[in-house]
Every structure is written in structure tokens, then in C-alpha cells.
Short mmCIF file of C-alpha atoms and ligand atoms in Angstrom, two decimals:
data_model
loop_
_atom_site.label_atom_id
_atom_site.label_comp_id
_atom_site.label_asym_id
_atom_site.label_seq_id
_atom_site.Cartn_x
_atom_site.Cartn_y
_atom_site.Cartn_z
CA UNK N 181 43.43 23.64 -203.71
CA UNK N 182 45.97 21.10 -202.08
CA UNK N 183 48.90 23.31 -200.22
CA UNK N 184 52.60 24.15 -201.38
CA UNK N 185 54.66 21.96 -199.50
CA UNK N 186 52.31 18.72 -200.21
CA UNK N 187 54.15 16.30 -203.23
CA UNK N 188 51.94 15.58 -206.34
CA UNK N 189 51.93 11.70 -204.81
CA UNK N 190 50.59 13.28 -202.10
CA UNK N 191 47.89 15.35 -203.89
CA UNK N 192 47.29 12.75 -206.30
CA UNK N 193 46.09 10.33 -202.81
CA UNK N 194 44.38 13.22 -201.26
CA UNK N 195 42.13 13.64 -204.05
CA UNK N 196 41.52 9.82 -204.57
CA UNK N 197 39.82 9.41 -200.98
CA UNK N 198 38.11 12.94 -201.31
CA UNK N 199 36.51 12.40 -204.29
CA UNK N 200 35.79 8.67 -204.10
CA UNK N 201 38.76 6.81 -206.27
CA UNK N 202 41.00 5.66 -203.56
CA UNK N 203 41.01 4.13 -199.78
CA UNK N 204 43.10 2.88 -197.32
CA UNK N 205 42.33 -0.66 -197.32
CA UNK N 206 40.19 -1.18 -193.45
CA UNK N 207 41.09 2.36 -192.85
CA UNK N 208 38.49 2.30 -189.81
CA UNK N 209 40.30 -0.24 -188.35
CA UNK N 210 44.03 1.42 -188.78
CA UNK N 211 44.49 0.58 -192.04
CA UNK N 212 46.29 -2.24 -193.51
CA UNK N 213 49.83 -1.22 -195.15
CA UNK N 214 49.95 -1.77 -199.13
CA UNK N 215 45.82 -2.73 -199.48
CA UNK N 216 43.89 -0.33 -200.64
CA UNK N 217 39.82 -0.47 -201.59
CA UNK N 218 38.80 1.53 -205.06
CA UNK N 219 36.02 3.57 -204.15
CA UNK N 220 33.19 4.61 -207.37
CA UNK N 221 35.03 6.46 -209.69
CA UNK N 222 38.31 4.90 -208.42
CA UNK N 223 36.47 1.13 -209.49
CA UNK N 224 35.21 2.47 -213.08
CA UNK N 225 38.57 3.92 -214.45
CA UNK N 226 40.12 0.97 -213.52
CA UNK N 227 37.43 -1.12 -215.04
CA UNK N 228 38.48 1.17 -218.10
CA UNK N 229 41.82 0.42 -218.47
CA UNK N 230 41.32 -3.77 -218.28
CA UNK N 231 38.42 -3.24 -220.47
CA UNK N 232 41.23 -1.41 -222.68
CA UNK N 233 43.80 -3.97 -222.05
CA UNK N 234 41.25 -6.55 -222.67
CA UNK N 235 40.03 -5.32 -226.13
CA UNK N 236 43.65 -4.81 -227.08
CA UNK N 237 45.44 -7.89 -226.50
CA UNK N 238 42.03 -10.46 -226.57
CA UNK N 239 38.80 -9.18 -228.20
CA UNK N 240 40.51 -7.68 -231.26
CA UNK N 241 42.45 -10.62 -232.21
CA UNK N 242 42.36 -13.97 -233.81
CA UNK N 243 45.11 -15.66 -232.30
CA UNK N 244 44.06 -14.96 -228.50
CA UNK N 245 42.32 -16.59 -225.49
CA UNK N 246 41.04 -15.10 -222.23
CA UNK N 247 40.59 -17.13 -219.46
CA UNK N 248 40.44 -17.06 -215.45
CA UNK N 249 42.13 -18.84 -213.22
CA UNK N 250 42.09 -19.30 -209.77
CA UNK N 251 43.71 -17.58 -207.18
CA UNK N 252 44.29 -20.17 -205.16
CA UNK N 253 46.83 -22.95 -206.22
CA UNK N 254 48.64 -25.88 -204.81
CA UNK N 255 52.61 -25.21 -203.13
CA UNK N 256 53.50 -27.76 -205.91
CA UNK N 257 52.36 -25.43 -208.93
CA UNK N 258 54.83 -22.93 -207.18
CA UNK N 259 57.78 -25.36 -206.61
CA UNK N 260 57.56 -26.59 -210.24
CA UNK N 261 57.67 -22.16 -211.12
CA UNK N 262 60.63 -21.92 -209.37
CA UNK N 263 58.64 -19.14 -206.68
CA UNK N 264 59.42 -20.95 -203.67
CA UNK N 265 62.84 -21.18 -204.12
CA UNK N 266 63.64 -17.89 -206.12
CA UNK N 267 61.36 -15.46 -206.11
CA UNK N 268 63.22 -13.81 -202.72
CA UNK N 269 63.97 -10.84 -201.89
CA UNK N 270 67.07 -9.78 -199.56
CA UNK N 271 66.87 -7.80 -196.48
CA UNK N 272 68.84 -6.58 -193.68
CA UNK N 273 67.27 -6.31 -190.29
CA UNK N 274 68.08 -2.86 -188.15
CA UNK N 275 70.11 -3.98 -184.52
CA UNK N 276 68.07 -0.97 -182.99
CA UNK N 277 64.56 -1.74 -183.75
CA UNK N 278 64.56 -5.13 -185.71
CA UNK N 279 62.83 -3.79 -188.52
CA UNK N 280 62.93 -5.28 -191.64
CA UNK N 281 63.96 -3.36 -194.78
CA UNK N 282 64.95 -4.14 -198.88
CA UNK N 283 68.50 -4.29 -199.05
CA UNK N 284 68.06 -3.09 -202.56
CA UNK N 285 66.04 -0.17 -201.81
CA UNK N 286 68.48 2.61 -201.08
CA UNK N 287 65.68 5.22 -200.24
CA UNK N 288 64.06 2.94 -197.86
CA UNK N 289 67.49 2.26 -195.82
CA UNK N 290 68.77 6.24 -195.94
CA UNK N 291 65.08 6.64 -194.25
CA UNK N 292 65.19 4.54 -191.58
CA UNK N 293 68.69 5.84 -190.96
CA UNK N 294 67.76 8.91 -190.78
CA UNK N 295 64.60 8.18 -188.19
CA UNK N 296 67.25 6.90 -186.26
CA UNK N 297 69.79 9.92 -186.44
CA UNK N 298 66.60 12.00 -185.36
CA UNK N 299 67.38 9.70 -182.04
CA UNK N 300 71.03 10.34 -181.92
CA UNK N 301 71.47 6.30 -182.67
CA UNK N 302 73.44 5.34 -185.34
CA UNK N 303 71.61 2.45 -187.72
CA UNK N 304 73.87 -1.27 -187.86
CA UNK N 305 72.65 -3.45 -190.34
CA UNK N 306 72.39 -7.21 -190.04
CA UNK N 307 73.43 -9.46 -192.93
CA UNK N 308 71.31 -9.60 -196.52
CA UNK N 309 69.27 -12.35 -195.65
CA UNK N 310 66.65 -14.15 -198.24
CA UNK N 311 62.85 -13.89 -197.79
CA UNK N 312 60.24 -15.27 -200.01
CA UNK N 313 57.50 -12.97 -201.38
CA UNK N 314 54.74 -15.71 -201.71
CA UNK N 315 51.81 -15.29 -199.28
CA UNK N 316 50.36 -19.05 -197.83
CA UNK N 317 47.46 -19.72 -196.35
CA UNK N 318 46.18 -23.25 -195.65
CA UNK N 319 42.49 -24.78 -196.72
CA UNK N 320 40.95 -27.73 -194.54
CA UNK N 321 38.75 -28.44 -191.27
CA UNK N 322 41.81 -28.87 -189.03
CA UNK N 323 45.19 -27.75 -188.28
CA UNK N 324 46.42 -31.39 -189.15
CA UNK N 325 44.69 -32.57 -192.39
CA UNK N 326 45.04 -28.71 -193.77
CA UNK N 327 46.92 -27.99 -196.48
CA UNK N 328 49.63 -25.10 -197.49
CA UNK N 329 48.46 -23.66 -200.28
CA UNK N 330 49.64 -20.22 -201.77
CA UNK N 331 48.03 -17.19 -202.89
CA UNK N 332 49.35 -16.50 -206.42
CA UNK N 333 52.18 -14.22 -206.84
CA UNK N 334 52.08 -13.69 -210.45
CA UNK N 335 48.86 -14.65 -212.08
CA UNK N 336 50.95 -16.25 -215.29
CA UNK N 337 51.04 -19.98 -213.59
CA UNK N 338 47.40 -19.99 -213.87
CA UNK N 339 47.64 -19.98 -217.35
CA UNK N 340 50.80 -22.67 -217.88
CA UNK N 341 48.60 -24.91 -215.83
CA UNK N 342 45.91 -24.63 -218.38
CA UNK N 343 48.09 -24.82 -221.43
CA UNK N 344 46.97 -28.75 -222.25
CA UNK N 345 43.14 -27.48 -221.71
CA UNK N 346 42.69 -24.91 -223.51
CA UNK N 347 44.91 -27.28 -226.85
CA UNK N 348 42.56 -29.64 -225.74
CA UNK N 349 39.24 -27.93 -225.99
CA UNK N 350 40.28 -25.06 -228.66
CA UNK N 351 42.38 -26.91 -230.66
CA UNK N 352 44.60 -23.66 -231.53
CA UNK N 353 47.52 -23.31 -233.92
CA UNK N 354 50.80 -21.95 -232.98
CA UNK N 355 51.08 -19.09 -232.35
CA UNK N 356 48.45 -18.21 -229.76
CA UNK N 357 48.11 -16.09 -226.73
CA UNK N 358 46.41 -16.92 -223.77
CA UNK N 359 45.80 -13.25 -221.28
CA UNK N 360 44.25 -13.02 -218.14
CA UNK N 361 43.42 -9.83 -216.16
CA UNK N 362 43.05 -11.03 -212.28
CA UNK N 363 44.74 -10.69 -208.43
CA UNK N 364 48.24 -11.30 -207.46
CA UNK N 365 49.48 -11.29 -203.69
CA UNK N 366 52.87 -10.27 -202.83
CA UNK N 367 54.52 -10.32 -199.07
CA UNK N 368 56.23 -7.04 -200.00
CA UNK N 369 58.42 -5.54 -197.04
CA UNK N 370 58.40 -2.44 -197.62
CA UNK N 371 55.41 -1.47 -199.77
CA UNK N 372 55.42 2.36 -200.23
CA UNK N 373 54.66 5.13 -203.06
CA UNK N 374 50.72 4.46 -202.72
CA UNK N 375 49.57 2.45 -205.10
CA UNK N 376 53.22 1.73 -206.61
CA UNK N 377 54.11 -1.57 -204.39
CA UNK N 378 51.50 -2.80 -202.96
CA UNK N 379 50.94 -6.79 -201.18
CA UNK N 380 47.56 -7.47 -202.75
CA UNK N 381 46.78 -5.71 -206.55
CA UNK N 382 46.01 -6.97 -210.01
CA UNK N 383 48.11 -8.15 -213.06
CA UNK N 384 46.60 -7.87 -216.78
CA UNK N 385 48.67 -10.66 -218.98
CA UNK N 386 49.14 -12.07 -222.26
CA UNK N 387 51.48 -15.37 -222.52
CA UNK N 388 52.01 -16.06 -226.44
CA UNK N 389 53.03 -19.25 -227.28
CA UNK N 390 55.25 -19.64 -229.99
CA UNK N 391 57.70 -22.36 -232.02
CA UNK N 392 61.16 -22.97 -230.44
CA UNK N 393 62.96 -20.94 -232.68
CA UNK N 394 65.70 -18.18 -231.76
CA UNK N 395 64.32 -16.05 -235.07
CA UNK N 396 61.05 -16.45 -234.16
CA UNK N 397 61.85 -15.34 -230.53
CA UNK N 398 63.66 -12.00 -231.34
CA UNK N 399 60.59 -11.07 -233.99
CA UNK N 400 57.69 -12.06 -231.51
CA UNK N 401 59.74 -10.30 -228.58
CA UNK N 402 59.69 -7.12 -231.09
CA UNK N 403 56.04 -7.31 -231.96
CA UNK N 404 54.63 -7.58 -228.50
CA UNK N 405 57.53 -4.90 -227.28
CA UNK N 406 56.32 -2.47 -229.88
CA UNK N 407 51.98 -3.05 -229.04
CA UNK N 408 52.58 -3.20 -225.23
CA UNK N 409 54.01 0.77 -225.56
CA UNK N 410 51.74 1.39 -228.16
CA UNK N 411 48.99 0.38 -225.61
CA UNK N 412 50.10 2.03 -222.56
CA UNK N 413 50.43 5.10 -224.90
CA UNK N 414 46.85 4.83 -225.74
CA UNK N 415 46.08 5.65 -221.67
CA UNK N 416 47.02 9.21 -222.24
CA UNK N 417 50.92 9.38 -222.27
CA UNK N 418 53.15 11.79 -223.77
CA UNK N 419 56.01 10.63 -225.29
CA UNK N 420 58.43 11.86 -223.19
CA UNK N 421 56.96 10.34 -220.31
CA UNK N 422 57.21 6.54 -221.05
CA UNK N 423 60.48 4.73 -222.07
CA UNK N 424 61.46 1.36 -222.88
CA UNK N 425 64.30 0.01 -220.71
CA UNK N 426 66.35 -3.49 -221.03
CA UNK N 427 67.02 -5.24 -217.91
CA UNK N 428 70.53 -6.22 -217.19
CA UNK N 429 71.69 -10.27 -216.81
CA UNK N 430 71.88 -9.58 -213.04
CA UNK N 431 67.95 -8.05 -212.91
CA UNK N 432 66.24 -10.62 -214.52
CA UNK N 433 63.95 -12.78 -213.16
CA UNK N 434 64.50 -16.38 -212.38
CA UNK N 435 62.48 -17.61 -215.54
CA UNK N 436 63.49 -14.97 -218.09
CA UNK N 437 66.51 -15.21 -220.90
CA UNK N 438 65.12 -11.46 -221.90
CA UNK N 439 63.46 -8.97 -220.09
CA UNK N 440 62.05 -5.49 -220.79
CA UNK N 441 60.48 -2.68 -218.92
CA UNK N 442 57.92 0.33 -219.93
CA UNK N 443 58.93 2.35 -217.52
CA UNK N 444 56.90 5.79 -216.37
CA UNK N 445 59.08 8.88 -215.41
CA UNK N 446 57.19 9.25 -212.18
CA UNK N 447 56.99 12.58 -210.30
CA UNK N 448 58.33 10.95 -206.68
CA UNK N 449 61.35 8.56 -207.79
CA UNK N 450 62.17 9.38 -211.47
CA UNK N 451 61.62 6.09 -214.02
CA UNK N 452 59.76 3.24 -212.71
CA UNK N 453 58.70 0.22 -214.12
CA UNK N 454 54.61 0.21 -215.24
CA UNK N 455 55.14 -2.79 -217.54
CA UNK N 456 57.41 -5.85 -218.45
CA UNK N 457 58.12 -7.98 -221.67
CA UNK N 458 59.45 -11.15 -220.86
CA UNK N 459 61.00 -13.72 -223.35
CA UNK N 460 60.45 -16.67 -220.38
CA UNK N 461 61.70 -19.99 -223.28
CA UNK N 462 60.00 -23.07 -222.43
CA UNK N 463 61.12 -22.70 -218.15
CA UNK N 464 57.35 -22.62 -217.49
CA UNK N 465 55.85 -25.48 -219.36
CA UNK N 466 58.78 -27.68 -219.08
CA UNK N 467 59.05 -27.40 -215.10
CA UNK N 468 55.02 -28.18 -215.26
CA UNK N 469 55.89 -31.03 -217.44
CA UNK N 470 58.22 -32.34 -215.01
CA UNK N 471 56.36 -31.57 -211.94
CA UNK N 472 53.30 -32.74 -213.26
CA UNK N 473 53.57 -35.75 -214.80
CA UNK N 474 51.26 -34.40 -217.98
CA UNK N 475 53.10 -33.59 -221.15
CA UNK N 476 52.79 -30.46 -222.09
CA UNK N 477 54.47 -30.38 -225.19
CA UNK N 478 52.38 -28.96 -228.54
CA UNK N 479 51.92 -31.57 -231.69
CA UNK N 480 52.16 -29.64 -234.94
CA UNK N 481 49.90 -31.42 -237.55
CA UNK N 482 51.26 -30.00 -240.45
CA UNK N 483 54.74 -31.05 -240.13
CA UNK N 484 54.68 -33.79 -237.34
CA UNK N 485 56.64 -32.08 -234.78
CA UNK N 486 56.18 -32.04 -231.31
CA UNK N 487 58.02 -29.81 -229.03
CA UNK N 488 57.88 -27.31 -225.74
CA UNK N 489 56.15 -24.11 -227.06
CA UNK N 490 58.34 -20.96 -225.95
CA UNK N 491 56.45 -18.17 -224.28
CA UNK N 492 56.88 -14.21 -224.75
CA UNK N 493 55.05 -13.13 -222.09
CA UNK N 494 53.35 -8.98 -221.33
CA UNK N 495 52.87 -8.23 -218.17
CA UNK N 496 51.04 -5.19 -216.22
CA UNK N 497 50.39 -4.29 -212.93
CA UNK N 498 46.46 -2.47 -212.97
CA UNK N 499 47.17 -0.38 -209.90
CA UNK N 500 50.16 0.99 -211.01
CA UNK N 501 48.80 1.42 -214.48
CA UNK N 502 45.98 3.75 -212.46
CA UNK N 503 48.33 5.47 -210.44
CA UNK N 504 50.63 6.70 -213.52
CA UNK N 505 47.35 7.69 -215.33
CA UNK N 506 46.36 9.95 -212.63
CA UNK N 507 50.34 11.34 -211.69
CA UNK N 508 50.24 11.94 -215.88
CA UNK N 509 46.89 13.49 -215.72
CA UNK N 510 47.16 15.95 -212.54
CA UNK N 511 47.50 19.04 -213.68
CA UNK N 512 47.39 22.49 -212.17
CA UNK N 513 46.28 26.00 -213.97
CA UNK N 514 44.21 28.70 -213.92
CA UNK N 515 40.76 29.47 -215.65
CA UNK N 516 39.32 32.45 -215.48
CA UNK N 517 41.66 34.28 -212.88
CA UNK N 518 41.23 31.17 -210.60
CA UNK N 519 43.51 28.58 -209.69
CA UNK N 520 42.17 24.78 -210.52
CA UNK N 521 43.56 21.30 -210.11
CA UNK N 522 42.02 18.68 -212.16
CA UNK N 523 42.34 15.52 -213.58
CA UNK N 524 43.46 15.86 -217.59
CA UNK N 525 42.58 11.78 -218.10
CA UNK N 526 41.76 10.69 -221.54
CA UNK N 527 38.48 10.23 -222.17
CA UNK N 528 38.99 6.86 -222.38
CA UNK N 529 39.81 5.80 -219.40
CA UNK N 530 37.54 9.01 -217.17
CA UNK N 531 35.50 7.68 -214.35
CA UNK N 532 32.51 9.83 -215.38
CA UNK N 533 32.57 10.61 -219.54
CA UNK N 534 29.87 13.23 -219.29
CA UNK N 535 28.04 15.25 -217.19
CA UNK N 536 24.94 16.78 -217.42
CA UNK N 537 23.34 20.07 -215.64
CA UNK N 538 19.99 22.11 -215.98
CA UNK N 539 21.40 25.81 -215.91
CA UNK N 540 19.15 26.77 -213.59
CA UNK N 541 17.79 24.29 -210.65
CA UNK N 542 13.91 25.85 -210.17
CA UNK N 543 13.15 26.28 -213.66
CA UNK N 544 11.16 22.43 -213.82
CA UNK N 545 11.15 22.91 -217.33
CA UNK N 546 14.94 22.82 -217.75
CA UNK N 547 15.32 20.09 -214.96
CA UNK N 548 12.89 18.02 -217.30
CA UNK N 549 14.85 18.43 -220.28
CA UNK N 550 18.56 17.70 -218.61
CA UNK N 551 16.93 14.40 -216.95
CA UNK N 552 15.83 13.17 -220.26
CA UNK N 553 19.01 14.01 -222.05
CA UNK N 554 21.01 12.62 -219.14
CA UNK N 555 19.18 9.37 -218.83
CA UNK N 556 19.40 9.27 -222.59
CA UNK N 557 23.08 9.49 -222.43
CA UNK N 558 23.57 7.16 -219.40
CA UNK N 559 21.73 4.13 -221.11
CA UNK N 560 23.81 4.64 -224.45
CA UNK N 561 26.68 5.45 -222.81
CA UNK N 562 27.35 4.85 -219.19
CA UNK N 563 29.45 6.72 -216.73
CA UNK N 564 27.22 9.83 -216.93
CA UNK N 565 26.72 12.35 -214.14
CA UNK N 566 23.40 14.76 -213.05
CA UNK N 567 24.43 17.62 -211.42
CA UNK N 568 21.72 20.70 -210.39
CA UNK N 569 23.64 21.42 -206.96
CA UNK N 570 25.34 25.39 -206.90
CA UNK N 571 26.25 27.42 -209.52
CA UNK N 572 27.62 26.30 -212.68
CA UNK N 573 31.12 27.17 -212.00
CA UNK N 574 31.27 25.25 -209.17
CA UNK N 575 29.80 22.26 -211.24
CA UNK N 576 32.10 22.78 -214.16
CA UNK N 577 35.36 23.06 -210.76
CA UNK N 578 34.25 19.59 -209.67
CA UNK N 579 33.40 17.42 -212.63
CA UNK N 580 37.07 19.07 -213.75
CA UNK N 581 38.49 17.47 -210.51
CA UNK N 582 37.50 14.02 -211.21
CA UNK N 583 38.59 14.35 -215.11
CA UNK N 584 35.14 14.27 -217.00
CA UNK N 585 35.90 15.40 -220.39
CA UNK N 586 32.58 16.88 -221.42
CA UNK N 587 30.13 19.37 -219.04
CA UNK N 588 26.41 19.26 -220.75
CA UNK N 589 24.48 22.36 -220.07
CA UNK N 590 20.51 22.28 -221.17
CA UNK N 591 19.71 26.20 -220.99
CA UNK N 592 16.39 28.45 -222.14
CA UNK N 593 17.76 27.89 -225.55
CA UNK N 594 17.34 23.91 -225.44
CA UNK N 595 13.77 23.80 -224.67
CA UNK N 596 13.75 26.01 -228.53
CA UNK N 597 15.79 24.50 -230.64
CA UNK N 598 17.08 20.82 -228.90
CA UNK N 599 20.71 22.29 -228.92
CA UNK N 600 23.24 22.21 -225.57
CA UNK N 601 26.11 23.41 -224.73
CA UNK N 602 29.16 21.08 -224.23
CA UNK N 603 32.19 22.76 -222.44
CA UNK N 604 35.61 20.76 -223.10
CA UNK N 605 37.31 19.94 -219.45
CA UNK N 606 40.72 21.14 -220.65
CA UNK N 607 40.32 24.65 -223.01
CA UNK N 608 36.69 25.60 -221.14
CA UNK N 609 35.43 26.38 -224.40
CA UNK N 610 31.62 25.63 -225.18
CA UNK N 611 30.03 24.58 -228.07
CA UNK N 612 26.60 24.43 -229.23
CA UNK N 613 25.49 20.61 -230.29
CA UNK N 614 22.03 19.06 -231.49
CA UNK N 615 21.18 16.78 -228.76
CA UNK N 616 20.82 14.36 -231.64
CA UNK N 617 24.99 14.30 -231.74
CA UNK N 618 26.08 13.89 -228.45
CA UNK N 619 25.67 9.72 -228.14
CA UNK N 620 27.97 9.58 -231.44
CA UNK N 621 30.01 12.52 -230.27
CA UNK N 622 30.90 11.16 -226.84
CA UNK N 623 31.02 7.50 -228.37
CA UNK N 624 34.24 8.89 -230.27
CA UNK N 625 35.99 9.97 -228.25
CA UNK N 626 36.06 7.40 -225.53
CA UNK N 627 36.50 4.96 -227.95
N1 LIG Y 45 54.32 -12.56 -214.68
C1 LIG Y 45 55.41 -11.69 -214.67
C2 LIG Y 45 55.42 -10.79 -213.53
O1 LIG Y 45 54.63 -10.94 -212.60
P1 LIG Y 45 56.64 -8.69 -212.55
O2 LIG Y 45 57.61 -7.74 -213.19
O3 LIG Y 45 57.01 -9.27 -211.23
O4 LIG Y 45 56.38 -9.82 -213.63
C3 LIG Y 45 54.56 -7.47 -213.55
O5 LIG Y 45 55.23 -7.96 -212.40
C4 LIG Y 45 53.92 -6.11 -213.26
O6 LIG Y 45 53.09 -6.21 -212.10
C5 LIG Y 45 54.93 -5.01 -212.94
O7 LIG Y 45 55.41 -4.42 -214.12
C6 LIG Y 45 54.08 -4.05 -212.12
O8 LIG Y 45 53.35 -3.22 -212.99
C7 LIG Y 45 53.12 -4.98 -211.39
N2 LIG Y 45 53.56 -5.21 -210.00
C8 LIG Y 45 54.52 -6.05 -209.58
N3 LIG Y 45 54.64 -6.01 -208.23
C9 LIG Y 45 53.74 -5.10 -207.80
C10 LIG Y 45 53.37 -4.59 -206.51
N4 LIG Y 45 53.95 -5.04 -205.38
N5 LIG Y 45 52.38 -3.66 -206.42
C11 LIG Y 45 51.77 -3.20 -207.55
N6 LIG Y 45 52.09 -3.66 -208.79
C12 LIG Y 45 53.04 -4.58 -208.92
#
């Protein structure tokens, strides 16, 4: 058990590297600040949630495309986005030290401030000065003949650049959506809360592409509102934990006439964003129109128009998505007259659904059975653990710790009558189960 004065961020990061979610990104080599590598279990909930996202917003519906883009895209698809020129942060630079902080981020400036009072030196601030977020790198043999190309920053211009192929090779009728799940790179200053900011981490989108048309703006804005909370619900939240927040004139980004958070009430800074709606009008297509030289614009056979498609756009971060699941899911009690921390994550998105043990570890006969019942259960299902190793307490204490919903136990009884016991991760109770029913019983409840 983690001790008192430790925060549940800081719990919540301890048990990510202990138990194989989480790393430091390079840690043997220092570690680099705001990368981090997903570890087993860390790799298959988040596989989870975009497989979520992914049947949500793509597989289950008839007016949406998936696709992949690149990560790597020409300075001129960020020009035409308006990135290089807007999507700045400010920051003031400390006279002591020289480092560079968020002007916005009050937290981070009181901090540093207070490092320096620790010195008896009182902090001056330089002017707000503008920095750009976008990360460059440059492709080619030589210094000379390389070019600047950028590391995306939002994964959304992979898509507008694709608009005209996918009309031309799927022929769809508006409205469609076109999501992508994939890696964004940010040159964040001051990236900090764990997983919360972070300079390299992944973006699950939709961009839906509808007709010009204020009505037809508010209702779509609504609809995709209303299933992105509805979705980020379906992770595990209660109620009072999410919230749906409208951003003011002043907080919008460059490209948005409405904007939208889902916003997490976090245990380390109060309400944070986890999700944004954004009604982004024709800005993207039309600047790649411009820039481009290739029309963009959508021909409606039925009534002969042609016109700029407007885009209501949902956008996720996956990291942060997996760090609010596990901050919601931590959870503290005791069983039994002993004190356990676990993870309460839906089965849905668990690392590990099942696990399976043979009560007793030299009985071969029981070993037999749990191997074929857990190889049974692995094939059908996946994300299925076999434990033998200590007593079964101590097995029930760490499959609790990484979240998996449902303990397996193939006892003297089994090798009788086919029945197991299944122990629910949250009440401890056990019930008795055909081994016939637990494929279709698990299958539920992950689905
Ligand atoms: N295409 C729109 C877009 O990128 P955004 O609000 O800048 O909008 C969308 O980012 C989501 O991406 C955020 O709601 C957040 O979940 C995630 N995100 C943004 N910056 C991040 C960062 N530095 N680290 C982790 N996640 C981030």
C-alpha cells in the first residue's frame, strides 16, 4: 500500500511502472520530459479504449470513414492550417535562471517562484513572448537539399488533405465523417501532471462533413456533443465526474467559430479538459483550397450545388483518456480486515479481463484443468491471465491491482462437476459457473 502523504497522481504513476502500464520514456538514459513508453497492460487498455473509440464513431456507422495518415507532412500543409502562425503559446522567461514557463499557467509560475523564494531570490519575469508548439525536423541526404518538414501537431490536417481522395474513391454523400486514431507531437514547455500534457501522445478523431448551413451546424454540433459524452461515459465515468464546458470567444482556437470541452474533475487540478467538440466552418478545406491549388469543394448531384463542406470536428487525446480512466478507477478499501488499492476499471477497457488459478499448485490434476479452461478462455477471449504463484489471496490482491474484473478458481469440485468459481474484483463475492458459461459470460460484459 502506497504511503499517506503520496497524491493519487502520484499513486496512480507508481503503480503504472510497478505493475507494467506506464514508463518514463528512455528512463535508463534520464528520462525524456513528457514521453512516456506503455508497458503490457499499460499497451492493451489503451488498445481498448481506440478499439472503443473506433467501434463507436467508425465500425458502427454508415456515414463514416477511417483512414491513416501520415505523420509526417510538408511546412506548407501547416502554413495553409494556420499552425505556423497561430498555434503559439506565450511565455515569460525567469531573469534568474532563464527558464522558460506558460504565461497562462498560474501553477507553473507560483512554482518556480516559490523554488526561487527557497533561495531568498525574488522571481522577475520577462515579457509574454510567442512560441510555436509545432515540432520540425528535416528529411534529405544533406544539410542543403533537406527539407523542413513538421511532425503533426493535431492529426486532423491529415484528413483535410485527403478530403478530394477519399470523394474521389468512395464517392460519399454529405454528410460523412472521416476519424483517425494516430500520433500528434507537441513542443509543450512545460509538460507536467503525467500523462496530462505530454510532447509526443495520440489523438482519436472524427471530422464530419456537413452542408454550409447555420441550422444544420447547431443540430450536427448537438448530435456529436451529446455521443462524444455518451462515449467517454461508456469508459467507466460517473456522472458527477465528467462535465461539458463551452469555451469562451477569447479560448478558442484559431480555426474554431464554436468550441466545447468534456472536461474530467481530476483529483490534482480540479476540471480538465479530456475532450473537445469543435464547429471548425469551412477554415480547413478552404485554406487547403487556396494553398493547394486543388478544389476542394463537394458537388451535390441531386441538386447541382457545389460548395465548401463545413466540418464539426471530435477530438480526444488517448493518453489523457487513460490517465482519467485510471484517476476514476483508483480506489482504496478494505476486504476482509485488510487494506487494498486496486484498479475499479470497467471491464471494458481492463488490461487483463480474466484470470485464471488452480486452487492448489501440486495437485497436477487441478493445474490440468485451469490450463485448459484458461487457454480456452484466452483464444475466445484474449487478455486472460494464469496464475498458480502463492496463495489465493495474494492472487485475488494482485489481479485486483491491475483491475481484472473476474478471478477464475478451478478447485476439487471442478474436476466433478465442470463448475468454477468466479470472484467479482469489486464485492469479492464468488459464484459457482458451468465452465460452459464463462466465454458468453465474460463476452458480456466487456462488450
Ligand atoms: N484537432 C483538434 C485538436 O487537436 P486540441 O484541443 O488541441 O484540439 C484535442 O486537442 C485533445 O488532444 C485534447 O482534448 C486532449 O485530450 C489531447 N491533447 C492535447 N494536447 C495534449 C498534450 N500535450 N498531451 C496529451 N494530450 C493532449
Amino acid at each position: 500500500m502506497a504511503n499517506n502523504t503520496e497524491t493519487k497522481l502520484d499513486k496512480i504513476a507508481s503503480l503504472s511502472k510497478r505493475r507494467g502500464f506506464i514508463y518514463q520514456g528512455s528512463e535508463i538514459y534520464g528520462g525524456l520530459s513528457g514521453i512516456y513508453d506503455y508497458g503490457p497492460l499499460g499497451v492493451e487498455m489503451r488498445h481498448n479504449i481506440k478499439q472503443h473509440f473506433w467501434k463507436k464513431f467508425i465500425v458502427e456507422r454508415e456515414d463514416v470513414y477511417g483512414m491513416s495518415a501520415a505523420i509526417l507532412m510538408p511546412e506548407r500543409v501547416w502554413e495553409a492550417s494556420g499552425h505556423t502562425e497561430l498555434f503559439t503559446d506565450l511565455l515569460v522567461e525567469c531573469k534568474l535562471c532563464h527558464e522558460r514557463v506558460r504565461a497562462d499557467q498560474t501553477e507553473a509560475v507560483s512554482e518556480h517562484e516559490e523554488e526561487h523564494k527557497k533561495e531568498k531570490k525574488t522571481t522577475e519575469w520577462s515579457e509574454p513572448r510567442v512560441f510555436n508548439l509545432l515540432v520540425e525536423t528535416k528529411l534529405g541526404a544533406s544539410e542543403k537539399s533537406a527539407t523542413k518538414v513538421y511532425l503533426r501537431g493535431e492529426i486532423t490536417q491529415g484528413v483535410h488533405v485527403n478530403f478530394k481522395n477519399i470523394l474521389d474513391s468512395m464517392h460519399p454523400k454529405l454528410p460523412f465523417g472521416i476519424g483517425q486514431i494516430g500520433k500528434a507531437f507537441r513542443n509543450e514547455i512545460t509538460p507536467r501532471d503525467f500523462l496530462f500534457r505530454q510532447r509526443e501522445f495520440e489523438q482519436m478523431e472524427l471530422q464530419y462533413y456537413i452542408k454550409p448551413d447555420e441550422q444544420i451546424g447547431r443540430e450536427m454540433f448537438e448530435i456529436w456533443k451529446n455521443h462524444s459524452l455518451e462515449w467517454y461515459y461508456s469508459l467507466g465515468f460517473s456522472k458527477d465526474n465528467l462535465r461539458l464546458r463551452e469555451h469562451g470567444p477569447d479560448e478558442r482556437a484559431h480555426y474554431a467559430k464554436n468550441a466545447w470541452d468534456i472536461e474530467y474533475n481530476t483529483s490534482f487540478a480540479g476540471w480538465k479538459e479530456a475532450w473537445g467538440i469543435h464547429h471548425r466552418g469551412d477554415w480547413d478545406l478552404k485554406r487547403h483550397s487556396e494553398y493547394s491549388g486543388v478544389d476542394l469543394s463537394y458537388h451535390d448531384n441531386e441538386t447541382g450545388e457545389k460548395y465548401i463542406p463545413w466540418d464539426i470536428e471530435c477530438s480526444g487525446g488517448v493518453d489523457r483518456a487513460v490517465l482519467f480512466v485510471l484517476l476514476e478507477a483508483y480506489t482504496e478499501d478494505e476486504m476482509n480486515g485488510e487494506m487494498r488499492a486496486y484498479l475499479k476499471l470497467h471491464p471494458r477497457v481492463a488490461p487483463v479481463k480474466a484470470a485464471v488459478f488452480p486452487l492448489l499448485k501440486n495437485k497436477p490434476e487441478l493445474v490440468e484443468k485451469a490450463r485448459v479452461v484458461y487457454e480456452t478462455l484466452k483464444k475466445e477471449i484474449g487478455g486472460v491471465m494464469f496464475d498458480d504463484n502463492g496463495n489465493i489471496g495474494k492472487r485475488y490482491r494482485r489481479q485486483d491491482e491491475i483491475g481484472t474484473p473476474y478471478c477464475i478458481t478451478i478447485d476439487f469440485d471442478t474436476l466433478g462437476d465442470d463448475t468454477v468459481t468466479m470472484r467479482d474484483r469489486d464485492t469479492g463475492k464468488q459464484e459457482r459457473m458451468k465452465i460452459s458459461e464463462l466465454v458468453s459470460s465474460v463476452r458480456e460484459a466487456i462488450k
